[in-house]
Amino acid sequence: MKQSKRYYIETFGCQMNERDSEIMGQLLKEEAYSATDVMEQADLIVVNTCSVREKAEQKAYSLLGRLKKLKEKNTGLIIAVAGCVAQQDGQRMLQRIPHVDLVIGPQKIYDLPSLLQGQKSCKTPEVRTGLSPLFAIPPFLPDVKNGSHFKRFVTIMQGCNNFCTYCVVPYTRGREISRNFDEIVNEVAHLAASGITEVTLLGQNVNSYGQDNAGTELAGLATFPDLLRAVAKVEGIQRLRFTTSHPKDLSETLMRCFAEIDTLCPHLHLPVQSGSNRLLKLMNRHYTKEAYLDKITRLRTIRPDVAITTDLIVGFPGETDEDFQATMALLEEVRYHNAFSFKYSDRPPARAIAFADKVTEEVKNDRLARLKERQEEITVERNREYVGRTLSVMVEGCGRTNGEQWSGRASTNHIVNFAGPSGLLPGQMISVTIAEGGPHSLRGVADVCNKGREQ
Ligand code: 5AD
Ligand code: SF4
């Protein structure tokens, strides 16, 4: 019997890309391709790239460079590049990496099957990029047989209108386009019907969902809080999450959802980027540190157990020691449960590439190390606050040591490693009493085991 063609997908970057890779995998399965984990065995390699930071882009190019050898060995191999680097570099990608066959922008992933057909008849490389403001994410029901059986991502919008001056996303993913409300709810219902219990709604700035409908008959009818409420009504969904939020669009109504929707998990990722008002202005963020802190206070009043995480940039052009100190001070004020911190990198054509007073690599390294060190201490302090508390944990898999060590996630998104009974299944909920808080996770014992010991 003739073996089906095999594909391998390497994904860089954010959860949006992970979801796009899933979609491409599903499209390929419909074309009778099967997945392989071994790149060397693939007939088609898709590199789904991210260009949000220089490092991510370098990683993608470095992998693409290494693929030259595989292509020399297997001339029938098709190499496709998708994602933001593909969109950004287009034709230039073919000059830089001549062994690439297909360059596919984020709005064109649904064209993958037709592009592969094209490769059958003619071996010339093809670039399909382009961003249309009229693009509509196709109604495409996820494949529930493959992938996680208990948690999934659902894309609710693409692109971004904010033009933060350091960020390339509005150029690579285009303007905000919200997906049709009913299609999103249908997709969640389809997932729930197959037993999936946790859903994360995805977009660059989910808080502004529906705002691109201004001026149409849908205006004001479908806001993000409306969507959350509709999705929460889908039977079977036990945990609802969303990411990412822009502080300027975090409304009182959305904050109230954390108290009003039982299944909405008490975790908010709220990127602040800097604690200096001067830099926030230069970054075009449209909020001040004070306004940001007011929202944090309000949210904590509404939902006291909420865990808050953030993104931070050090070494933005013009960042002085004083600006950096303001960011360090913000860490103390908010005491984030976790923070992802990055060194600023130029991302053309984002506006900050032309800003004066670029910070040296040495200063950036020093600031990043200091920020990471302090945040790590705060994270441990925060994690220790959970000691003695009983959390409801969704089992994800076995721990590293043996069958009675498990790993899962609390509703706050903390990773929880715990001793539990054998035979637990991924997706199952279990009560765990926390005994330790470390830098990356919580550790505890499942209540059923504790009770067993007490008897
Ligand atoms: N340099 C460094 N970090 C950046 N980010 C976005 N653009 C840049 C850049 N040019 C970070 C921001 C954002 C996260 C996804 O990546 O912190 O929230
Ligand atoms: Fe980039 Fe700012 Fe949009 Fe986030 S909100 S994707 S940082 S432009």
Short mmCIF file of C-alpha atoms and ligand atoms in Angstrom, two decimals:
data_model
loop_
_atom_site.label_atom_id
_atom_site.label_comp_id
_atom_site.label_asym_id
_atom_site.label_seq_id
_atom_site.Cartn_x
_atom_site.Cartn_y
_atom_site.Cartn_z
CA MET A 1 0.00 0.00 0.00
CA LYS A 2 1.28 3.45 -0.90
CA GLN A 3 2.20 5.38 2.24
CA SER A 4 0.48 8.75 2.68
CA LYS A 5 2.61 11.87 2.53
CA ARG A 6 3.85 13.12 5.85
CA TYR A 7 4.00 16.64 7.22
CA TYR A 8 5.94 18.24 10.03
CA ILE A 9 5.03 21.64 11.50
CA GLU A 10 7.38 23.74 13.64
CA THR A 11 5.63 26.58 15.44
CA PHE A 12 7.27 29.69 16.83
CA GLY A 13 5.65 32.41 18.89
CA CYS A 14 2.25 32.92 20.37
CA GLN A 15 -0.91 30.90 20.94
CA MET A 16 -2.43 32.47 17.80
CA ASN A 17 0.29 30.71 15.84
CA GLU A 18 -0.33 27.45 17.70
CA ARG A 19 -3.97 27.61 16.67
CA ASP A 20 -3.00 28.47 13.07
CA SER A 21 -0.67 25.44 13.03
CA GLU A 22 -3.53 23.24 14.23
CA ILE A 23 -5.68 24.57 11.39
CA MET A 24 -2.95 23.88 8.82
CA GLY A 25 -2.52 20.36 10.25
CA GLN A 26 -6.23 19.75 9.89
CA LEU A 27 -6.24 21.03 6.30
CA LEU A 28 -3.34 18.72 5.51
CA LYS A 29 -5.08 15.71 7.04
CA GLU A 30 -8.04 16.45 4.78
CA GLU A 31 -5.54 16.23 1.89
CA ALA A 32 -4.52 12.75 3.11
CA TYR A 33 -1.27 13.87 4.72
CA SER A 34 -0.35 12.33 8.08
CA ALA A 35 1.65 14.02 10.84
CA THR A 36 5.19 13.03 11.76
CA ASP A 37 7.33 14.17 14.69
CA VAL A 38 10.50 13.42 12.74
CA MET A 39 11.41 16.28 10.46
CA GLU A 40 13.75 14.10 8.38
CA GLN A 41 10.83 11.82 7.43
CA ALA A 42 8.54 14.59 6.20
CA ASP A 43 7.47 15.28 2.62
CA LEU A 44 6.27 18.71 3.67
CA ILE A 45 7.76 20.94 6.38
CA VAL A 46 5.80 24.00 7.51
CA VAL A 47 7.68 26.58 9.57
CA ASN A 48 5.09 28.81 11.24
CA THR A 49 7.02 31.91 12.19
CA CYS A 50 6.76 34.82 14.62
CA SER A 51 8.39 38.21 14.17
CA VAL A 52 7.23 39.99 17.31
CA ARG A 53 10.77 40.02 18.69
CA GLU A 54 14.08 39.78 16.86
CA LYS A 55 15.03 36.57 18.64
CA ALA A 56 11.93 34.70 17.45
CA GLU A 57 12.62 35.75 13.88
CA GLN A 58 16.28 34.69 14.11
CA LYS A 59 15.21 31.26 15.38
CA ALA A 60 12.92 30.79 12.38
CA TYR A 61 15.61 31.84 9.90
CA SER A 62 18.15 29.62 11.57
CA LEU A 63 15.84 26.58 11.23
CA LEU A 64 15.09 27.48 7.61
CA GLY A 65 18.84 27.66 6.90
CA ARG A 66 19.36 24.20 8.38
CA LEU A 67 16.63 22.75 6.15
CA LYS A 68 18.87 23.25 3.08
CA LYS A 69 20.61 19.92 3.78
CA LEU A 70 17.29 18.05 3.96
CA LYS A 71 16.17 19.58 0.68
CA GLU A 72 19.44 18.49 -0.98
CA LYS A 73 18.85 14.92 0.19
CA ASN A 74 15.16 14.90 -0.73
CA THR A 75 14.45 17.09 -3.74
CA GLY A 76 10.73 16.28 -3.52
CA LEU A 77 10.54 17.89 -0.07
CA ILE A 78 8.27 20.95 0.07
CA ILE A 79 9.24 23.69 2.51
CA ALA A 80 6.53 26.19 3.42
CA VAL A 81 6.97 29.27 5.59
CA ALA A 82 3.87 30.67 7.25
CA GLY A 83 3.16 33.34 9.87
CA CYS A 84 4.39 36.85 10.50
CA VAL A 85 7.92 36.52 9.04
CA ALA A 86 6.36 35.16 5.83
CA GLN A 87 4.01 38.13 5.66
CA GLN A 88 6.73 40.60 6.44
CA ASP A 89 9.44 39.29 4.10
CA GLY A 90 7.35 37.85 1.21
CA GLN A 91 9.46 37.68 -1.97
CA ARG A 92 12.59 38.66 -0.01
CA MET A 93 12.29 35.35 1.84
CA LEU A 94 12.87 33.50 -1.45
CA GLN A 95 16.01 35.49 -2.13
CA ARG A 96 17.34 34.90 1.36
CA ILE A 97 16.34 31.20 1.55
CA PRO A 98 16.14 29.90 -2.05
CA HIS A 99 15.20 26.37 -0.96
CA VAL A 100 11.80 27.61 0.32
CA ASP A 101 8.84 26.62 -1.91
CA LEU A 102 5.87 28.41 -0.36
CA VAL A 103 5.56 31.67 1.56
CA ILE A 104 2.13 32.01 3.18
CA GLY A 105 0.85 35.04 5.10
CA PRO A 106 -1.40 34.72 8.19
CA GLN A 107 -4.58 35.43 6.21
CA LYS A 108 -3.68 32.83 3.58
CA ILE A 109 -3.25 29.65 5.59
CA TYR A 110 -6.56 28.33 4.27
CA ASP A 111 -4.98 28.37 0.78
CA LEU A 112 -2.42 25.74 1.80
CA PRO A 113 -4.15 22.83 -0.03
CA SER A 114 -4.44 24.77 -3.30
CA LEU A 115 -0.85 25.95 -3.01
CA LEU A 116 0.27 22.33 -2.62
CA GLN A 117 -1.74 21.38 -5.71
CA GLY A 118 0.11 24.11 -7.55
CA GLN A 119 3.43 22.62 -6.46
CA LYS A 120 2.45 19.28 -8.03
CA SER A 121 2.12 20.76 -11.50
CA CYS A 122 4.80 23.42 -11.37
CA LYS A 123 7.78 23.55 -9.09
CA THR A 124 8.19 27.32 -9.03
CA PRO A 125 8.12 28.85 -5.57
CA GLU A 126 5.01 30.79 -4.72
CA VAL A 127 4.43 33.71 -2.38
CA ARG A 128 0.89 34.23 -1.13
CA THR A 129 0.73 37.07 1.35
CA GLY A 130 -1.46 40.16 1.55
CA LEU A 131 -3.79 41.52 4.17
CA SER A 132 -7.32 42.49 3.35
CA PRO A 133 -9.48 44.52 5.74
CA LEU A 134 -12.41 42.49 4.36
CA PHE A 135 -10.90 39.15 5.31
CA ALA A 136 -13.28 36.92 7.26
CA ILE A 137 -11.92 33.98 9.25
CA PRO A 138 -13.67 31.02 7.59
CA PRO A 139 -16.10 28.96 9.65
CA PHE A 140 -13.90 25.94 10.12
CA LEU A 141 -14.83 23.44 12.79
CA PRO A 142 -11.82 22.09 14.67
CA ASP A 143 -10.80 18.47 14.39
CA VAL A 144 -11.75 17.01 17.78
CA LYS A 145 -10.19 13.60 17.11
CA ASN A 146 -6.67 15.00 17.07
CA GLY A 147 -5.09 17.35 19.58
CA SER A 148 -6.00 17.92 23.20
CA HIS A 149 -9.13 16.13 24.38
CA PHE A 150 -9.83 18.59 27.17
CA LYS A 151 -8.61 22.09 26.32
CA ARG A 152 -8.50 24.16 23.16
CA PHE A 153 -7.86 27.63 21.78
CA VAL A 154 -10.56 29.45 19.83
CA THR A 155 -9.50 32.44 17.72
CA ILE A 156 -12.04 35.25 18.05
CA MET A 157 -10.24 38.01 16.18
CA GLN A 158 -7.16 38.70 14.12
CA GLY A 159 -4.90 41.69 13.81
CA CYS A 160 -4.48 44.82 15.87
CA ASN A 161 -5.31 48.52 15.50
CA ASN A 162 -3.21 49.86 18.32
CA PHE A 163 0.13 50.59 16.70
CA CYS A 164 2.23 50.49 19.85
CA THR A 165 5.42 52.06 18.53
CA TYR A 166 7.62 49.00 19.22
CA CYS A 167 5.25 46.44 17.70
CA VAL A 168 5.19 44.86 14.26
CA VAL A 169 1.87 43.02 14.67
CA PRO A 170 -0.42 45.61 12.99
CA TYR A 171 1.85 45.34 9.93
CA THR A 172 2.11 41.54 9.83
CA ARG A 173 -1.40 40.61 10.94
CA GLY A 174 -3.25 43.65 9.68
CA ARG A 175 -6.10 45.60 11.20
CA GLU A 176 -8.49 44.11 13.76
CA ILE A 177 -11.05 41.78 12.26
CA SER A 178 -13.54 40.19 14.65
CA ARG A 179 -14.92 36.82 13.84
CA ASN A 180 -18.63 36.25 13.49
CA PHE A 181 -20.23 35.93 16.95
CA ASP A 182 -22.40 32.90 16.17
CA GLU A 183 -19.55 31.05 14.48
CA ILE A 184 -17.43 31.43 17.61
CA VAL A 185 -20.24 30.14 19.84
CA ASN A 186 -20.82 27.24 17.39
CA GLU A 187 -17.15 26.35 17.47
CA VAL A 188 -17.17 26.27 21.27
CA ALA A 189 -20.36 24.16 21.25
CA HIS A 190 -18.70 21.75 18.81
CA LEU A 191 -15.69 21.43 21.14
CA ALA A 192 -17.88 20.99 24.22
CA ALA A 193 -19.95 18.30 22.49
CA SER A 194 -16.79 16.26 22.06
CA GLY A 195 -15.89 16.51 25.75
CA ILE A 196 -13.58 19.53 25.74
CA THR A 197 -14.08 21.41 28.99
CA GLU A 198 -11.61 24.31 28.82
CA VAL A 199 -11.57 26.99 26.15
CA THR A 200 -9.25 29.98 25.74
CA LEU A 201 -10.52 32.79 23.51
CA LEU A 202 -7.66 34.23 21.50
CA GLY A 203 -6.84 37.54 19.87
CA GLN A 204 -4.14 40.24 19.96
CA ASN A 205 -6.53 42.44 21.92
CA VAL A 206 -9.68 40.49 22.76
CA ASN A 207 -11.09 43.38 24.83
CA SER A 208 -11.89 45.29 21.66
CA TYR A 209 -13.77 42.37 20.09
CA GLY A 210 -16.63 43.71 17.97
CA GLN A 211 -15.38 47.29 17.87
CA ASP A 212 -14.44 46.89 14.21
CA ASN A 213 -18.18 46.55 13.57
CA ALA A 214 -18.67 50.25 14.37
CA GLY A 215 -20.76 51.81 11.64
CA THR A 216 -22.32 48.47 10.62
CA GLU A 217 -25.63 46.98 11.71
CA LEU A 218 -23.68 44.86 14.23
CA ALA A 219 -22.33 47.92 16.06
CA GLY A 220 -22.68 47.62 19.82
CA LEU A 221 -24.46 44.26 19.54
CA ALA A 222 -21.53 42.03 20.14
CA THR A 223 -18.97 43.23 22.65
CA PHE A 224 -16.38 41.00 24.29
CA PRO A 225 -18.36 40.70 27.57
CA ASP A 226 -21.40 39.64 25.47
CA LEU A 227 -19.29 37.00 23.78
CA LEU A 228 -17.92 35.74 27.11
CA ARG A 229 -21.44 35.38 28.47
CA ALA A 230 -22.62 33.53 25.37
CA VAL A 231 -19.66 31.14 25.41
CA ALA A 232 -20.08 30.55 29.15
CA LYS A 233 -23.62 29.35 28.49
CA VAL A 234 -22.38 26.50 26.31
CA GLU A 235 -23.06 23.34 28.26
CA GLY A 236 -19.95 21.41 29.29
CA ILE A 237 -17.48 24.30 29.38
CA GLN A 238 -16.03 24.26 32.89
CA ARG A 239 -13.20 26.72 32.37
CA LEU A 240 -13.12 29.80 30.23
CA ARG A 241 -9.98 31.91 29.65
CA PHE A 242 -8.95 34.68 27.29
CA THR A 243 -5.80 36.36 26.11
CA THR A 244 -4.48 39.00 25.39
CA SER A 245 -5.94 42.17 26.90
CA HIS A 246 -4.97 45.80 26.40
CA PRO A 247 -5.24 47.81 29.65
CA LYS A 248 -6.90 50.75 27.89
CA ASP A 249 -9.78 48.49 26.78
CA LEU A 250 -10.29 46.69 30.08
CA SER A 251 -13.76 48.01 30.91
CA GLU A 252 -15.74 47.90 34.14
CA THR A 253 -18.23 45.57 32.39
CA LEU A 254 -15.44 43.17 31.46
CA MET A 255 -13.99 43.28 34.99
CA ARG A 256 -17.43 42.47 36.38
CA CYS A 257 -17.48 39.32 34.24
CA PHE A 258 -14.85 37.92 36.62
CA ALA A 259 -17.47 38.03 39.39
CA GLU A 260 -20.52 37.23 37.30
CA ILE A 261 -19.36 34.31 35.15
CA ASP A 262 -18.65 31.27 37.33
CA THR A 263 -16.56 29.49 34.74
CA LEU A 264 -14.33 32.48 33.90
CA CYS A 265 -10.95 31.60 35.42
CA PRO A 266 -9.44 34.09 37.88
CA HIS A 267 -6.39 34.89 35.77
CA LEU A 268 -5.73 38.00 33.72
CA HIS A 269 -2.71 38.61 31.53
CA LEU A 270 -2.51 42.40 31.36
CA PRO A 271 0.66 43.58 29.58
CA VAL A 272 1.89 46.86 31.08
CA GLN A 273 5.23 47.13 29.16
CA SER A 274 6.65 49.92 31.38
CA GLY A 275 6.07 51.69 34.69
CA SER A 276 7.18 55.07 33.33
CA ASN A 277 4.47 57.41 32.07
CA ARG A 278 6.98 59.09 29.78
CA LEU A 279 7.77 55.76 28.10
CA LEU A 280 4.13 54.64 28.02
CA LYS A 281 3.43 57.78 26.00
CA LEU A 282 6.35 57.12 23.65
CA MET A 283 5.12 53.56 23.30
CA ASN A 284 1.64 54.88 22.32
CA ARG A 285 -0.05 52.80 24.98
CA HIS A 286 -2.88 55.26 25.83
CA TYR A 287 -2.82 54.78 29.60
CA THR A 288 -0.80 56.03 32.53
CA LYS A 289 0.70 53.97 35.31
CA GLU A 290 -1.93 55.44 37.66
CA ALA A 291 -4.84 54.46 35.39
CA TYR A 292 -3.37 50.97 35.06
CA LEU A 293 -3.01 50.62 38.85
CA ASP A 294 -6.59 51.82 39.37
CA LYS A 295 -7.82 49.03 37.10
CA ILE A 296 -5.76 46.44 38.99
CA THR A 297 -7.20 47.66 42.31
CA ARG A 298 -10.73 47.59 40.93
CA LEU A 299 -10.30 44.11 39.48
CA ARG A 300 -8.93 42.82 42.78
CA THR A 301 -11.94 44.28 44.56
CA ILE A 302 -14.28 42.55 42.16
CA ARG A 303 -12.39 39.25 42.16
CA PRO A 304 -9.93 39.02 45.10
CA ASP A 305 -8.44 35.68 44.04
CA VAL A 306 -7.46 36.86 40.54
CA ALA A 307 -3.85 36.11 39.51
CA ILE A 308 -2.38 38.87 37.36
CA THR A 309 0.51 38.41 34.93
CA THR A 310 2.13 40.87 32.54
CA ASP A 311 4.64 41.59 29.77
CA LEU A 312 7.46 44.10 30.23
CA ILE A 313 9.96 45.64 27.84
CA VAL A 314 13.34 46.93 29.02
CA GLY A 315 15.62 49.18 26.99
CA PHE A 316 12.95 50.90 24.91
CA PRO A 317 14.65 53.84 23.08
CA GLY A 318 15.27 56.67 25.50
CA GLU A 319 14.72 54.56 28.64
CA THR A 320 16.69 56.23 31.43
CA ASP A 321 17.69 54.72 34.78
CA GLU A 322 14.78 56.67 36.25
CA ASP A 323 12.30 55.15 33.77
CA PHE A 324 13.65 51.70 34.53
CA GLN A 325 13.32 52.36 38.27
CA ALA A 326 9.67 53.26 37.66
CA THR A 327 9.18 49.80 36.11
CA MET A 328 10.93 48.15 39.06
CA ALA A 329 8.69 50.15 41.43
CA LEU A 330 5.61 48.97 39.53
CA LEU A 331 6.63 45.35 40.20
CA GLU A 332 6.51 46.15 43.92
CA GLU A 333 3.17 47.89 43.62
CA VAL A 334 1.36 45.25 41.62
CA ARG A 335 3.26 42.17 42.83
CA TYR A 336 2.48 40.20 39.70
CA HIS A 337 2.06 36.47 39.93
CA ASN A 338 4.36 36.24 36.93
CA ALA A 339 5.87 38.51 34.30
CA PHE A 340 7.40 37.93 30.89
CA SER A 341 10.16 40.42 30.26
CA PHE A 342 11.92 41.21 27.00
CA LYS A 343 14.76 43.36 25.75
CA TYR A 344 13.49 45.90 23.24
CA SER A 345 14.44 45.05 19.65
CA ASP A 346 13.86 47.12 16.52
CA ARG A 347 11.01 45.66 14.47
CA PRO A 348 10.72 47.53 11.20
CA PRO A 349 8.45 49.17 10.15
CA ALA A 350 7.29 49.81 13.74
CA ARG A 351 7.83 53.50 14.49
CA ALA A 352 10.27 53.15 17.39
CA ILE A 353 13.03 52.07 14.99
CA ALA A 354 13.48 55.78 14.24
CA PHE A 355 13.44 56.88 17.90
CA ALA A 356 16.58 58.49 19.29
CA ASP A 357 18.69 57.37 22.24
CA LYS A 358 18.81 53.65 21.62
CA VAL A 359 19.85 51.78 24.76
CA THR A 360 23.06 49.74 24.55
CA GLU A 361 22.92 45.96 24.66
CA GLU A 362 24.96 46.00 27.86
CA VAL A 363 22.47 48.24 29.67
CA LYS A 364 19.55 46.20 28.34
CA ASN A 365 21.14 42.98 29.59
CA ASP A 366 21.77 44.47 33.00
CA ARG A 367 18.22 45.83 33.35
CA LEU A 368 16.65 42.60 32.12
CA ALA A 369 18.67 40.55 34.63
CA ARG A 370 17.70 42.86 37.53
CA LEU A 371 14.05 42.82 36.55
CA LYS A 372 13.93 39.06 36.13
CA GLU A 373 15.69 38.49 39.44
CA ARG A 374 13.26 40.66 41.41
CA GLN A 375 10.18 39.29 39.64
CA GLU A 376 11.32 35.74 40.34
CA GLU A 377 11.46 36.55 44.06
CA ILE A 378 7.98 38.09 43.91
CA THR A 379 6.64 35.07 42.01
CA VAL A 380 7.97 32.73 44.71
CA GLU A 381 6.48 34.96 47.45
CA ARG A 382 3.17 34.97 45.61
CA ASN A 383 3.27 31.22 45.08
CA ARG A 384 3.91 30.65 48.78
CA GLU A 385 0.65 32.46 49.54
CA TYR A 386 -1.13 29.37 48.21
CA VAL A 387 0.42 27.04 50.81
CA GLY A 388 -2.35 25.42 52.85
CA ARG A 389 -5.03 26.36 50.32
CA THR A 390 -7.05 23.75 48.45
CA LEU A 391 -7.24 24.38 44.71
CA SER A 392 -9.29 22.74 42.04
CA VAL A 393 -6.77 21.37 39.54
CA MET A 394 -7.36 20.17 36.00
CA VAL A 395 -5.11 17.15 35.42
CA GLU A 396 -2.82 17.53 32.39
CA GLY A 397 -0.52 14.52 32.63
CA CYS A 398 1.92 12.43 34.61
CA GLY A 399 4.74 14.09 36.49
CA ARG A 400 8.34 13.28 35.68
CA THR A 401 9.05 10.82 38.48
CA ASN A 402 6.40 8.12 38.53
CA GLY A 403 2.76 7.28 37.93
CA GLU A 404 1.55 8.78 41.22
CA GLN A 405 3.08 12.18 40.51
CA TRP A 406 0.76 14.34 38.45
CA SER A 407 0.78 17.69 36.83
CA GLY A 408 -2.13 20.02 36.15
CA ARG A 409 -3.31 23.60 36.21
CA ALA A 410 -5.21 25.60 38.79
CA SER A 411 -7.87 28.03 37.59
CA THR A 412 -5.33 30.82 38.22
CA ASN A 413 -3.20 29.14 35.51
CA HIS A 414 -0.53 28.01 37.99
CA ILE A 415 1.12 24.71 37.13
CA VAL A 416 0.44 22.36 40.04
CA ASN A 417 2.55 19.23 40.55
CA PHE A 418 0.96 16.86 43.00
CA ALA A 419 0.88 13.39 44.46
CA GLY A 420 -2.38 11.74 43.54
CA PRO A 421 -4.05 8.38 43.07
CA SER A 422 -3.10 6.29 40.07
CA GLY A 423 -5.34 6.22 37.03
CA LEU A 424 -6.13 9.93 36.78
CA LEU A 425 -7.09 11.10 33.31
CA PRO A 426 -6.14 14.32 31.51
CA GLY A 427 -8.94 16.85 31.84
CA GLN A 428 -10.18 15.41 35.14
CA MET A 429 -10.70 17.87 38.02
CA ILE A 430 -9.19 17.10 41.40
CA SER A 431 -8.80 18.99 44.69
CA VAL A 432 -5.19 19.52 45.68
CA THR A 433 -3.92 21.05 48.92
CA ILE A 434 -0.80 23.08 48.28
CA ALA A 435 2.27 22.36 50.40
CA GLU A 436 4.96 24.36 48.58
CA GLY A 437 5.32 27.30 46.21
CA GLY A 438 8.36 27.38 43.91
CA PRO A 439 9.53 29.73 41.16
CA HIS A 440 7.69 27.96 38.36
CA SER A 441 4.96 25.92 39.99
CA LEU A 442 3.02 24.91 43.09
CA ARG A 443 3.39 21.51 44.70
CA GLY A 444 0.79 19.62 46.73
CA VAL A 445 -1.12 16.48 47.51
CA ALA A 446 -4.52 15.46 46.14
CA ASP A 447 -7.12 15.54 48.89
CA VAL A 448 -8.14 11.92 48.30
CA CYS A 449 -4.56 10.89 49.22
CA ASN A 450 -4.46 13.14 52.29
CA LYS A 451 -7.73 11.63 53.49
CA GLY A 452 -6.34 8.17 52.89
CA ARG A 453 -3.40 8.97 55.14
CA GLU A 454 -5.57 10.42 57.90
CA GLN A 455 -7.62 7.24 58.23
N1 5AD B 1 10.87 44.38 21.45
C1 5AD B 1 10.73 43.70 22.60
N2 5AD B 1 9.59 43.16 23.03
C2 5AD B 1 8.51 43.32 22.25
N3 5AD B 1 7.25 42.90 22.39
C3 5AD B 1 6.54 43.28 21.31
N4 5AD B 1 7.33 43.96 20.46
C4 5AD B 1 8.57 44.01 21.02
C5 5AD B 1 9.82 44.56 20.64
N5 5AD B 1 9.95 45.25 19.50
C6 5AD B 1 6.77 42.17 23.56
C7 5AD B 1 5.69 42.95 24.31
C8 5AD B 1 4.43 42.18 23.97
C9 5AD B 1 4.97 40.77 23.84
C10 5AD B 1 4.08 39.85 23.08
O1 5AD B 1 6.18 40.94 23.15
O2 5AD B 1 5.98 42.88 25.69
O3 5AD B 1 3.44 42.29 24.97
FE1 SF4 B 2 1.35 44.95 19.32
FE2 SF4 B 2 0.30 46.88 20.87
FE3 SF4 B 2 -1.27 45.49 19.20
FE4 SF4 B 2 -0.28 44.26 21.36
S1 SF4 B 2 -1.70 46.01 21.38
S2 SF4 B 2 -0.31 43.44 19.25
S3 SF4 B 2 1.72 45.24 21.56
S4 SF4 B 2 0.39 46.87 18.61
#
